[in-house]
Short mmCIF file of C-alpha atoms in Angstrom, two decimals:
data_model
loop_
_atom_site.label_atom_id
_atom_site.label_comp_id
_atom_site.label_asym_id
_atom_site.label_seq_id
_atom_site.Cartn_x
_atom_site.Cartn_y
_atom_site.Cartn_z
CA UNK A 1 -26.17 13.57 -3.09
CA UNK A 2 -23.18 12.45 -5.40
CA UNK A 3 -23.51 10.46 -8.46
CA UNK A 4 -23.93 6.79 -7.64
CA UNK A 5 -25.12 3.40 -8.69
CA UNK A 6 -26.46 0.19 -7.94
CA UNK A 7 -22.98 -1.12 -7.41
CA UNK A 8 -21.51 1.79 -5.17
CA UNK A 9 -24.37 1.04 -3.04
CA UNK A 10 -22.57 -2.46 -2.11
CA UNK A 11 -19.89 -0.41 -0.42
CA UNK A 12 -22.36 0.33 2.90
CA UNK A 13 -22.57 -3.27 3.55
CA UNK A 14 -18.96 -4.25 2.90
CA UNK A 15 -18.44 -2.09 5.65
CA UNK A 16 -21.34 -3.35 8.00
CA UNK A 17 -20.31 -6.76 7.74
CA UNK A 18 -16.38 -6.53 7.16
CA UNK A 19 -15.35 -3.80 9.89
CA UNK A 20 -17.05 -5.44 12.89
CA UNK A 21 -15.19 -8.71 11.65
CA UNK A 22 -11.91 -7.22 10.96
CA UNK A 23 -11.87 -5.61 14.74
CA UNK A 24 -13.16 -8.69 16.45
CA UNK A 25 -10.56 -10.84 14.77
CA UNK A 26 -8.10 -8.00 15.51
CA UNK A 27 -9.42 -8.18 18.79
CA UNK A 28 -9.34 -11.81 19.41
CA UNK A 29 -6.28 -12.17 18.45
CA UNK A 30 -4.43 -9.99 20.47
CA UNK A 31 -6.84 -11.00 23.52
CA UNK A 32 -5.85 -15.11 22.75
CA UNK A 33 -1.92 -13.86 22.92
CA UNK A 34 -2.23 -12.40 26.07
CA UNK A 35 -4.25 -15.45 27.24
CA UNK A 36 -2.11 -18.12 26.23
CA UNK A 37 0.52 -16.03 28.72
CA UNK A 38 -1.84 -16.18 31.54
CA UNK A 39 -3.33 -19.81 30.45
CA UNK A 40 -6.75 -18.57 29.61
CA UNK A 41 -7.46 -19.46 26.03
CA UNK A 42 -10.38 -21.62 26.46
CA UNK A 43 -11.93 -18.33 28.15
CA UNK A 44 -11.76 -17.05 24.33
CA UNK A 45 -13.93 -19.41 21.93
CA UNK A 46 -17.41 -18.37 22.79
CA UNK A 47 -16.50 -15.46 21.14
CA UNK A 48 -14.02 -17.08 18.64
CA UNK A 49 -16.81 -18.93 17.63
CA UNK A 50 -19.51 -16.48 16.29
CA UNK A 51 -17.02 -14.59 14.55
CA UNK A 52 -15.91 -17.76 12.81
CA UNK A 53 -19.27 -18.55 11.59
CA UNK A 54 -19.69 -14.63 9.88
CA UNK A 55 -16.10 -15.45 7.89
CA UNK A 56 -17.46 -18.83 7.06
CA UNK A 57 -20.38 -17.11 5.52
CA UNK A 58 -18.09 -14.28 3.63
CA UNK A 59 -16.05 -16.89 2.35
CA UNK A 60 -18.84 -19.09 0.94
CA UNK A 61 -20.69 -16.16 -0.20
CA UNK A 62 -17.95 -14.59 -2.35
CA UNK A 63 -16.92 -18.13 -3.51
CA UNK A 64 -20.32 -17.61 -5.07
CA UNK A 65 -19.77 -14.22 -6.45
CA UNK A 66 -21.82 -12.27 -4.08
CA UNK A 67 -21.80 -8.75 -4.47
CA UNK A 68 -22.20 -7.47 -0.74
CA UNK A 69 -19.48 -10.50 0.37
CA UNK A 70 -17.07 -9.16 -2.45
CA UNK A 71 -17.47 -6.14 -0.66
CA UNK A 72 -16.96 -7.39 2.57
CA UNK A 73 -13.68 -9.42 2.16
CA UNK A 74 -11.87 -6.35 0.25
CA UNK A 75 -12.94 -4.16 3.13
CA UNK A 76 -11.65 -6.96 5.80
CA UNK A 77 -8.06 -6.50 4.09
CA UNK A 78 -8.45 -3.18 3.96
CA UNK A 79 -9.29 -2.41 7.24
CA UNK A 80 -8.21 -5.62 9.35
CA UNK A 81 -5.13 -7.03 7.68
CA UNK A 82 -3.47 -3.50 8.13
CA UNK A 83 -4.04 -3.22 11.98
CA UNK A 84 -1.15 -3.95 13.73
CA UNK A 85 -1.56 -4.38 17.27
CA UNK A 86 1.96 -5.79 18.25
CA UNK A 87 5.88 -4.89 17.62
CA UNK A 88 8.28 -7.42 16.72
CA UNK A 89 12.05 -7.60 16.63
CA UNK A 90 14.08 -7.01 13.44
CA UNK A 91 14.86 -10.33 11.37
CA UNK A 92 12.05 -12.29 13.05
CA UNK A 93 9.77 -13.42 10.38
CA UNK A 94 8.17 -16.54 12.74
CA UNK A 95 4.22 -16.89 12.68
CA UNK A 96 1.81 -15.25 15.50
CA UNK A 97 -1.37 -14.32 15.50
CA UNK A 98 -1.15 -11.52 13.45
CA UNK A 99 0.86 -12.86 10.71
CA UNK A 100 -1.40 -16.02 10.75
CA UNK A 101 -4.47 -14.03 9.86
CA UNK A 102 -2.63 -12.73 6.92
CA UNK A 103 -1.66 -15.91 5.76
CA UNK A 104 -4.89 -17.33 6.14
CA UNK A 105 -6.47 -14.64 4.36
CA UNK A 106 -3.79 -14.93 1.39
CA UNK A 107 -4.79 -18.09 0.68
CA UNK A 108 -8.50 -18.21 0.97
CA UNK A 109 -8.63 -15.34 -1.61
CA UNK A 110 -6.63 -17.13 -4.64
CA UNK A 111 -9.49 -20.48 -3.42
CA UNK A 112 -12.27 -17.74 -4.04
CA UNK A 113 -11.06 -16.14 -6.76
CA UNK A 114 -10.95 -19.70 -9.00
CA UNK A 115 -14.34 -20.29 -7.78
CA UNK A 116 -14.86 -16.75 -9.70
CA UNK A 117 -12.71 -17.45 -12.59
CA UNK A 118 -14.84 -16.62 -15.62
CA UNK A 119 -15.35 -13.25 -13.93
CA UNK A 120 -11.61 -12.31 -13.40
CA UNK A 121 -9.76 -14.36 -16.39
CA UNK A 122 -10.30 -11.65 -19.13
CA UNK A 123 -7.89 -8.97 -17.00
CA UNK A 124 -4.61 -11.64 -17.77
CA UNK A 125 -5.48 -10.20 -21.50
CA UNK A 126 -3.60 -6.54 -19.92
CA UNK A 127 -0.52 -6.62 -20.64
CA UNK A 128 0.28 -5.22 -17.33
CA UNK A 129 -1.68 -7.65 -14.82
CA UNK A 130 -0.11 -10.61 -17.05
CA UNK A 131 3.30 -9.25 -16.01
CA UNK A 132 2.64 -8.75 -12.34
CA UNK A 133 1.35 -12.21 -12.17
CA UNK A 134 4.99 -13.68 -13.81
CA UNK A 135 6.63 -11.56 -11.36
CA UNK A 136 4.61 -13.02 -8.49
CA UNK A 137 5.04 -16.82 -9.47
CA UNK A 138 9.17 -15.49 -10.17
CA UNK A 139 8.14 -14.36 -6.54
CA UNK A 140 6.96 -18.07 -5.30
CA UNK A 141 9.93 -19.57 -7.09
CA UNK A 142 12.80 -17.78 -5.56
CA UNK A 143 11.48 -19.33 -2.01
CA UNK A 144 13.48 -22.39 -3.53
CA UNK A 145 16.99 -20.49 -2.98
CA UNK A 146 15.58 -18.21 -0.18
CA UNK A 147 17.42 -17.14 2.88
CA UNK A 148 13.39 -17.72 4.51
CA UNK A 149 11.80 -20.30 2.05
CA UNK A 150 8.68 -20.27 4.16
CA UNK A 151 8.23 -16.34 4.74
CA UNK A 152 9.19 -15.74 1.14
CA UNK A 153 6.83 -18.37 -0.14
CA UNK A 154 4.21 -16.56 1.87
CA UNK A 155 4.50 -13.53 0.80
CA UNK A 156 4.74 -14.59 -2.63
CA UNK A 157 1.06 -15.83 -2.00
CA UNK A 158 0.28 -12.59 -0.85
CA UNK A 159 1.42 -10.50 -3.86
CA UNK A 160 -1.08 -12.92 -5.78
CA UNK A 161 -3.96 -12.71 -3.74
CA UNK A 162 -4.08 -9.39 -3.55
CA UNK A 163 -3.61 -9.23 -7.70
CA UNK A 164 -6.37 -11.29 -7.69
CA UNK A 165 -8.50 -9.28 -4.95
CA UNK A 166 -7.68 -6.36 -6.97
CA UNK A 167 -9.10 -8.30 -10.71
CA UNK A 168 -12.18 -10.10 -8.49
CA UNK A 169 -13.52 -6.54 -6.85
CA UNK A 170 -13.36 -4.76 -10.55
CA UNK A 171 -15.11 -7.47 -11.88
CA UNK A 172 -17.94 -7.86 -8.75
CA UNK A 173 -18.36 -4.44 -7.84
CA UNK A 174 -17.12 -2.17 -10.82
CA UNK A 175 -14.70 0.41 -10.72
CA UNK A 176 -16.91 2.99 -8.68
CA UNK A 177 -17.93 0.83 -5.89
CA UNK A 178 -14.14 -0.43 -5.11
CA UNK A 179 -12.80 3.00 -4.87
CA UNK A 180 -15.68 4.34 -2.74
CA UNK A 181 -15.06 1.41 -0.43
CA UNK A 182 -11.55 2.02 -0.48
CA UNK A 183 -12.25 5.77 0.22
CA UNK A 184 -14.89 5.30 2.89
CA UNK A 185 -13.00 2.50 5.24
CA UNK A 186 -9.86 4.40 4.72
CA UNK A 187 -11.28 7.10 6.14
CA UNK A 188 -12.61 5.02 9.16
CA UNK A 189 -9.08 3.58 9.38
CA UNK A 190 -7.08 6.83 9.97
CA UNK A 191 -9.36 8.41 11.84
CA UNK A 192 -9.23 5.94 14.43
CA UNK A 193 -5.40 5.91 14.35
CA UNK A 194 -5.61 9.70 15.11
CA UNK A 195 -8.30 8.83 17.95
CA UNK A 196 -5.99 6.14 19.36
CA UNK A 197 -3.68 9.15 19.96
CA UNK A 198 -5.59 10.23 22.36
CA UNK A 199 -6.82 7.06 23.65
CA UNK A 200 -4.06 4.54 23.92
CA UNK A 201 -0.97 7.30 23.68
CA UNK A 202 1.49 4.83 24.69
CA UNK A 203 0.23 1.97 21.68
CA UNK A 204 -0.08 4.83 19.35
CA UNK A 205 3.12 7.48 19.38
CA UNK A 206 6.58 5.97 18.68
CA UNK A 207 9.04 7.69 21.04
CA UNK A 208 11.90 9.80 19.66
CA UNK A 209 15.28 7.25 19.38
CA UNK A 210 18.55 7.88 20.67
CA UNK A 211 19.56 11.30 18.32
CA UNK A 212 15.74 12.36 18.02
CA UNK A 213 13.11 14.26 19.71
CA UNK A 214 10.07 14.28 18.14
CA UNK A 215 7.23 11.51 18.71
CA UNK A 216 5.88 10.14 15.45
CA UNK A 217 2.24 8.62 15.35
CA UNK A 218 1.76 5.33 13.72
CA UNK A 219 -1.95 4.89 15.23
CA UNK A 220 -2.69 0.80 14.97
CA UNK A 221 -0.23 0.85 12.03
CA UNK A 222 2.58 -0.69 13.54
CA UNK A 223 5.08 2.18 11.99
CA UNK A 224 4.68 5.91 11.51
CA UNK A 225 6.07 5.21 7.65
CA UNK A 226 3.23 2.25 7.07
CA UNK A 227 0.25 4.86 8.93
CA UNK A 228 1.86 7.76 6.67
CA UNK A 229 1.86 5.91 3.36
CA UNK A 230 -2.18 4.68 4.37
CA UNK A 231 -3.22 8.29 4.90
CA UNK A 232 -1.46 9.31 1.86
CA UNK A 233 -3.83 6.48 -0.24
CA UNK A 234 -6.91 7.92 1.77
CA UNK A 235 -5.96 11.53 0.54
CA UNK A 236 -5.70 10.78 -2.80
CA UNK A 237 -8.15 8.02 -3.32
CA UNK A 238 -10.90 10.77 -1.72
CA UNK A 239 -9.35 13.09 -4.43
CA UNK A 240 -9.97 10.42 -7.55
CA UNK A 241 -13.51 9.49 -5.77
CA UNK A 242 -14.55 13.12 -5.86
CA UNK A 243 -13.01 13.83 -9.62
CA UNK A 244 -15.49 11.08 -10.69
CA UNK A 245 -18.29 12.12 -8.29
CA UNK A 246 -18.50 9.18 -6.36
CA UNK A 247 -18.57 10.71 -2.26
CA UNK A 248 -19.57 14.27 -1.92
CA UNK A 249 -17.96 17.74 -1.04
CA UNK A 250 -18.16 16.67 2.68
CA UNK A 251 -16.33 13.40 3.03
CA UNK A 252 -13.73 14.84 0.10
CA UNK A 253 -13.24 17.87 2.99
CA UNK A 254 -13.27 15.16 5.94
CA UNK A 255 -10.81 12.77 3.73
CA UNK A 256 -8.17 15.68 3.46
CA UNK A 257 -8.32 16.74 6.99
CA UNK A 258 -8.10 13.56 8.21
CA UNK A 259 -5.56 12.51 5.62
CA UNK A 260 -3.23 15.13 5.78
CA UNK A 261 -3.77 15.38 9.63
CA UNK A 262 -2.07 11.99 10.07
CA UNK A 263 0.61 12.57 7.52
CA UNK A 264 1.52 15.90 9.75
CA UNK A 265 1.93 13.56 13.26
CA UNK A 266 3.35 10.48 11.33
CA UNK A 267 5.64 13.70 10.40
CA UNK A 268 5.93 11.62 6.86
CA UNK A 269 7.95 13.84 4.75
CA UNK A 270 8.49 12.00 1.59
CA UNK A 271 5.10 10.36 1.67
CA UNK A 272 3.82 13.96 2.12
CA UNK A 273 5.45 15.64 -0.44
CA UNK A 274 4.34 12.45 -2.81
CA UNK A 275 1.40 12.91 -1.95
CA UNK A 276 0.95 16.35 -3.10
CA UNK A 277 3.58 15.97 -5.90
CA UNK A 278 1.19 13.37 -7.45
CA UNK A 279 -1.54 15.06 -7.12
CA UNK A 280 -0.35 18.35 -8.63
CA UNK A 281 1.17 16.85 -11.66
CA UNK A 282 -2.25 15.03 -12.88
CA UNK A 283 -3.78 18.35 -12.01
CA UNK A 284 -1.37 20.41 -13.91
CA UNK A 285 -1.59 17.82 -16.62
CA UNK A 286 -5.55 18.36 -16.61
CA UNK A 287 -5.22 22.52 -17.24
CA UNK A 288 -2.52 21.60 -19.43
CA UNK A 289 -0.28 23.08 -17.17
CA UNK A 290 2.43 20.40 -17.02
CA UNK A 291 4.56 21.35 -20.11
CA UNK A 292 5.46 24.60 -18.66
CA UNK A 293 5.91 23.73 -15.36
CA UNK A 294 7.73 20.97 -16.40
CA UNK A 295 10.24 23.13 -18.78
CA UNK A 296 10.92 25.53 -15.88
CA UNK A 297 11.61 22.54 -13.54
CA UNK A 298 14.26 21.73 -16.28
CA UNK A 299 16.07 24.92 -16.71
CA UNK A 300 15.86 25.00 -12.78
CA UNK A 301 18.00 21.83 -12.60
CA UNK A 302 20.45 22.05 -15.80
CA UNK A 303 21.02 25.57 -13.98
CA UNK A 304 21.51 23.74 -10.63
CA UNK A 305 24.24 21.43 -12.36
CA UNK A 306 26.01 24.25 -13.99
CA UNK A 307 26.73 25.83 -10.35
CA UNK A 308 27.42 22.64 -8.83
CA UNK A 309 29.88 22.16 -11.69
CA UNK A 310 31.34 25.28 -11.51
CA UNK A 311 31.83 24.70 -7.50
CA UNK A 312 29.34 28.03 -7.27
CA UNK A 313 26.51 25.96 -5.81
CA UNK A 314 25.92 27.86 -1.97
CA UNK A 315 26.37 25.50 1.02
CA UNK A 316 22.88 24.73 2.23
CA UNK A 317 23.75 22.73 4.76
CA UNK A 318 23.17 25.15 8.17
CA UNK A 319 19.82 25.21 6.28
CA UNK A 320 19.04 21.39 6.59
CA UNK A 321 19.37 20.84 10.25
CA UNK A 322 16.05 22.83 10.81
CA UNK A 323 14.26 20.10 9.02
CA UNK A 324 15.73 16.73 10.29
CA UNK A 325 14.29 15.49 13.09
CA UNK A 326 17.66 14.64 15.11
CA UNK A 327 18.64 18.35 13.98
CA UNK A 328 21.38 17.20 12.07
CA UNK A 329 22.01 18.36 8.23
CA UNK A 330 23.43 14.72 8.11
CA UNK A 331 20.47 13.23 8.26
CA UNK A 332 18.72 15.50 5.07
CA UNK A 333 21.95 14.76 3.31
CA UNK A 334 21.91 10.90 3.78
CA UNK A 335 18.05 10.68 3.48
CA UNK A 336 18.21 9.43 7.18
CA UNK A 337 20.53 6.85 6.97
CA UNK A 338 18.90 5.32 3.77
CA UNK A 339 22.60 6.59 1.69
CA UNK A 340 24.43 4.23 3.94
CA UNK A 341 21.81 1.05 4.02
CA UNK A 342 22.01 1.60 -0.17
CA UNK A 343 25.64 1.12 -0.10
CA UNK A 344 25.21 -2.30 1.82
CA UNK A 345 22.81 -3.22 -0.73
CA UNK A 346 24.60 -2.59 -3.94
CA UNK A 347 27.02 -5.06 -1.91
CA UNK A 348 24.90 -7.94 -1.54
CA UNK A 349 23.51 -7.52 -4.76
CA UNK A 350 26.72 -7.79 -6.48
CA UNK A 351 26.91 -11.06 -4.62
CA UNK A 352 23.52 -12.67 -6.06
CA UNK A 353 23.00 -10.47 -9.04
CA UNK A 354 20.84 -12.56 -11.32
CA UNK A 355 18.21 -14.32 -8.73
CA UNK A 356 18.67 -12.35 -5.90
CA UNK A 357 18.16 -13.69 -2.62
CA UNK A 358 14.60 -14.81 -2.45
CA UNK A 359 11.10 -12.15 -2.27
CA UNK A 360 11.38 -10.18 0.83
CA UNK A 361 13.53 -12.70 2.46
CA UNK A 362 16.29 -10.37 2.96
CA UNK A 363 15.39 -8.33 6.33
CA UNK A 364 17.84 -10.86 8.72
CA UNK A 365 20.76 -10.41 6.08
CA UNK A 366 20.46 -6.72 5.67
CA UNK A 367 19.80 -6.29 9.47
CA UNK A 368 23.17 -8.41 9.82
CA UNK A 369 24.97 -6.67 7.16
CA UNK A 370 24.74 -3.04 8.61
CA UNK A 371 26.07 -4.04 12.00
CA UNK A 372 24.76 -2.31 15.08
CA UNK A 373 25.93 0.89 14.75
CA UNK A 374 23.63 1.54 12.02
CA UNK A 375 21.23 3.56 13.85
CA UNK A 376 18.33 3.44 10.84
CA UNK A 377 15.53 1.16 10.30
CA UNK A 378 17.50 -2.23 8.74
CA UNK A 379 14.60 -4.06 7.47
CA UNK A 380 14.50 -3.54 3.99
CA UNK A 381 16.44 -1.03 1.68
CA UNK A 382 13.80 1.72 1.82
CA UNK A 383 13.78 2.06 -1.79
CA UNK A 384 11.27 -0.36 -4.20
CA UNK A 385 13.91 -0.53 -6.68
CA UNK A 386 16.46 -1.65 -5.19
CA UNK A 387 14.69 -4.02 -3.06
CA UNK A 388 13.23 -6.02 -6.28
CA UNK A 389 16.59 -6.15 -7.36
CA UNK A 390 18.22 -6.86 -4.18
CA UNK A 391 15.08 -10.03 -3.52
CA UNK A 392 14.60 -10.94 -7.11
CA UNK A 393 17.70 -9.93 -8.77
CA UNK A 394 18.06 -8.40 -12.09
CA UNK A 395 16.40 -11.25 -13.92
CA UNK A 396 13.74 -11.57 -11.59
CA UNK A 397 12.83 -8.11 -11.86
CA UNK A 398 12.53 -7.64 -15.50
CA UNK A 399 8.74 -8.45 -15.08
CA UNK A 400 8.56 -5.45 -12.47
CA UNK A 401 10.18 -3.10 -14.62
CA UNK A 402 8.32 -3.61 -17.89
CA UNK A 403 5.11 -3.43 -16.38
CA UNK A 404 6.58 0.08 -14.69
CA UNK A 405 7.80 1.04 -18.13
CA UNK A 406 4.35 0.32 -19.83
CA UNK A 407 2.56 2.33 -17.07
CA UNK A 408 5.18 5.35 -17.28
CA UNK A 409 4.61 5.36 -21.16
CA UNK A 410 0.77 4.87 -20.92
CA UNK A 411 1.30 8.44 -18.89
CA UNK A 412 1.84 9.79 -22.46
CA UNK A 413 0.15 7.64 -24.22
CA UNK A 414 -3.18 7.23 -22.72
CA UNK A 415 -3.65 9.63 -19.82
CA UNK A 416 -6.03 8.53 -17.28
CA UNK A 417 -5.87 10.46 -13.94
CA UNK A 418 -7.06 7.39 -11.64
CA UNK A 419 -4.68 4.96 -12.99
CA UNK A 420 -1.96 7.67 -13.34
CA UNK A 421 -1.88 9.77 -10.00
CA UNK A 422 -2.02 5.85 -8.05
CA UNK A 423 0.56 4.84 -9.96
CA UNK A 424 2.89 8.07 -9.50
CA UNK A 425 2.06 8.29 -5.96
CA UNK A 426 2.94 4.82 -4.77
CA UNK A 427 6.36 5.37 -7.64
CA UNK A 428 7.79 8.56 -5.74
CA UNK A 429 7.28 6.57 -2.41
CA UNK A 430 9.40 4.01 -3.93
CA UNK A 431 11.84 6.20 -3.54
CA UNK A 432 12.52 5.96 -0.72
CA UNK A 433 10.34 2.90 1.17
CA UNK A 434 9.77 -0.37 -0.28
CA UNK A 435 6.55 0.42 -1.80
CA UNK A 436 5.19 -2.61 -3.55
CA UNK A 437 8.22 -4.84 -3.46
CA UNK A 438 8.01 -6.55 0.07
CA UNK A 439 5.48 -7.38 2.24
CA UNK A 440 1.61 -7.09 0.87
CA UNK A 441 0.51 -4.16 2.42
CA UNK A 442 -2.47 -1.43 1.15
CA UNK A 443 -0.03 -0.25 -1.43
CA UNK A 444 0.29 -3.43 -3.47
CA UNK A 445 -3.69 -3.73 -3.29
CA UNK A 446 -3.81 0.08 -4.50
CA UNK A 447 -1.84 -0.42 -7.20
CA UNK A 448 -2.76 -3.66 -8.60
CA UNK A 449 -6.45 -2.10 -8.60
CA UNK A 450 -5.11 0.53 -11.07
CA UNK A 451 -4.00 -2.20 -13.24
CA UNK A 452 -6.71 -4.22 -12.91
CA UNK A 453 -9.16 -1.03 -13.69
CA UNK A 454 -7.34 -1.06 -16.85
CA UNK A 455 -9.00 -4.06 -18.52
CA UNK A 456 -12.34 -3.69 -15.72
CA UNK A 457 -15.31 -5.44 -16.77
CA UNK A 458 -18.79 -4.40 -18.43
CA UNK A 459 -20.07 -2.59 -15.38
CA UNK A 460 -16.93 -1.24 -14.32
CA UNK A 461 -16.26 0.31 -17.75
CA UNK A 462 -19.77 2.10 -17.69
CA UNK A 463 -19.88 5.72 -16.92
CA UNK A 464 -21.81 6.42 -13.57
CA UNK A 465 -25.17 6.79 -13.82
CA UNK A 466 -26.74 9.87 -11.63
CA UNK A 467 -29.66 8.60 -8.98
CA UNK A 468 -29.45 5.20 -11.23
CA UNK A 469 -31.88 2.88 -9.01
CA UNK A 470 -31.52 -0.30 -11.87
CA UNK A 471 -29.91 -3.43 -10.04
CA UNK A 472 -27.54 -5.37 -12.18
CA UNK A 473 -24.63 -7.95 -11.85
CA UNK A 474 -21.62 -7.91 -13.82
#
């Protein structure tokens, strides 16, 4: 039995409450869509209604600070808000169903967390979450000269809530109980996204385009990318769960295989090799392992230059095509297409330098700009930093960046493997996705919990207590 205490336990039922709730919404939604085709919606709100009455009670319950309904809203966004159960076409940012139950969620969590305010207001003392909350009302400001006022306003909304999600469940439930509840309804979520492989093939595999052949699983995800980047969180926040003995040997081992299981048929290879990269660097860094390694990776690249230089560098390219999934060494070389959508970008940003063009309000101009030849995914630049830049511009994004910079030098500074193998995990993916500049997804949660954990409260700053059975309340 792992370490635990009384506020881990609130993680079991989160999940009993939240998951059925998440899935019947999920559920109801997509089941009122296809109703409203055939002219059956009435048909709908017996079951609309129940399910209406449990949210009622999360949301009045957490209002009130309730441990167990704390629980069960952060495991609703976890687990609900990232099923996606239909496709849409690029540069359409109207409302559905699924959008609307975002939206609605956004809001109702900045409502509840004012309600809670003496228990979150101390984390706007961190440097950090002070930052990320300028950046998010920069965020809500730039829907004033946005290309979408409305979607960039609500996604603006978004990026706070889930700030404030993030300060609220370290406050509630203490560091240990949010990242076993993280851990434990991740691992729900992926596994059922490798079940639906089996059981709803056509829903769950996107088919190979034009110049590939593989099929890539994105499970209820909506993307392979989005399912890859979730199982990547999973793997590592099993990893940080089981440093500080919160789950045991057992779901640590189902985690991984699960985890890296869906990163292998999402066939995620940057998210992969993040994954592991982030990992191995906070381990190296723990056996004090990193200098060296670090040196040799050095020497390895100043020697790299000096062939390059020298024009003695080996043409790798018949090596490539092996690992592209068209078979093309093009597509290694121009990071699939992402070379060419980062040359339309530095464009429009030289247009609107300063402001940008409004918070992830961009996808119908870049989509436009590329033309349709492109033959990449055009709805955002597939790289965090530019995308800040591109939506907030260069002034805009100075929040972003400092609070980057502090983290980076607090990697030095004040080593903390938690804080530091999230935040280098979701910074390599910014490489080359948009990370945690665009739409709220489980990334932006993840990493506003690391910054949150950084300031924590009373009982999430206590160590964990083995076989504690005292009951307390932050």
């Amino acid at each position: 039995m792992p370490s635990d205490s009384a506020a881990v336990r609130w993680a079991g039922p989160g999940l009993a409450v939240a998951i059925p709730l998440a899935t019947g919404f999920a559920w109801l939604g997509l089941s009122f869509t296809l109703a409203q085709q055939s002219g059956g919606v009435a048909a709908g709100l017996p079951f609309g209604l129940p399910l209406g009455a449990g949210v009622l009670l999360v949301i009045l319950a957490a209002a009130l600070g309730r441990q167990w309904a704390v629980a069960s809203l952060l495991v609703f966004v976890v687990f609900g808000l990232n099923l996606s159960l239909r496709t849409r076409e690029y540069g359409d940012t109207g409302l559905d169903w699924q959008n609307g139950m975002k939206l609605t969620t956004w809001v109702l969590i900045p409502a509840i967390c004012v309600c809670n305010w003496r228990q979150i207001v101390h984390h706007l003392q961190e440097r950090t979450v002070a930052l990320a909350v300028l950046y998010g009302l920069i965020a809500l400001a730039s829907s004033l000269w946005s290309l979408t006022p409305a979607y960039t306003a609500g996604n603006a909304v978004g990026l706070l809530a889930y700030l404030l999600l993030a300060c609220l469940a370290v406050s509630v439930l203490g560091v240990a109980a949010t990242l076993r509840i993280f851990t434990i309804t991740l691992v729900l979520f992926v596994a059922l996204a490798l079940v639906s492989a089996f059981l709803l093939p056509e829903m769950a595999w996107l088919p190979p385009s034009a110049e590939e052949t593989a099929y890539r699983l994105r499970g209820l995800s909506g993307h392979p990318n989005v399912l890859g980047e979730q199982a990547a969180l999973l793997v590592t926040f099993a990893v940080l769960s089981r440093r500080q003995k919160i789950i045991g040997p057992w779901l640590l081992a189902a985690s991984l295989v699960i985890g890296f299981a869906a990163l292998v048929a999402t066939d995620s290879r940057t998210t992969t090799l993040a994954t592991i990269a982030a990992w191995a660097i906070i381990a190296f860094r723990e056996k004090r392992l990193f200098t060296p390694f670090a040196i040799g990776g050095v020497i390895g690249g100043l020697m790299v230059l000096a062939l390059l230089a020298t024009g003695q560098f080996p043409d790798i390219r018949a090596l490539l095509g092996p690992l592209a999934r068209s078979g093309s060494s093009a597509e290694i070389m121009t990071l699939t297409g992402r070379t060419d959508l980062w040359a339309v970008g530095a464009d429009l940003i030289a247009q609107k330098p300063l402001l940008g063009w409004g918070f992830n309000g961009t996808e119908a101009l870049i989509v436009g700009s590329v033309g349709r030849a492109f033959a990449g995914d055009p709805v955002n630049m597939h790289n965090m930093y530019m995308q800040t830049v591109l939506c907030m511009g260069i002034l805009g994004s100075l929040p972003a960046f400092a609070f980057l910079a502090i983290l980076v030098g607090r990697m030095v500074s004040r080593p903390d493997a938690t804080r530091d193998q999230i935040v280098l995990l979701i910074m390599i993916i910014g490489l080359t996705e948009v990370s945690i500049f665009a739409t709220p997804g489980l990334l932006t949660l993840a990493f506003f919990f690391a910054l949150a954990r950084e300031t924590g409260s009373s009982a999430a700053a206590e160590p964990v207590v083995p076989n504690s059975t005292e009951v307390s309340r932050t």
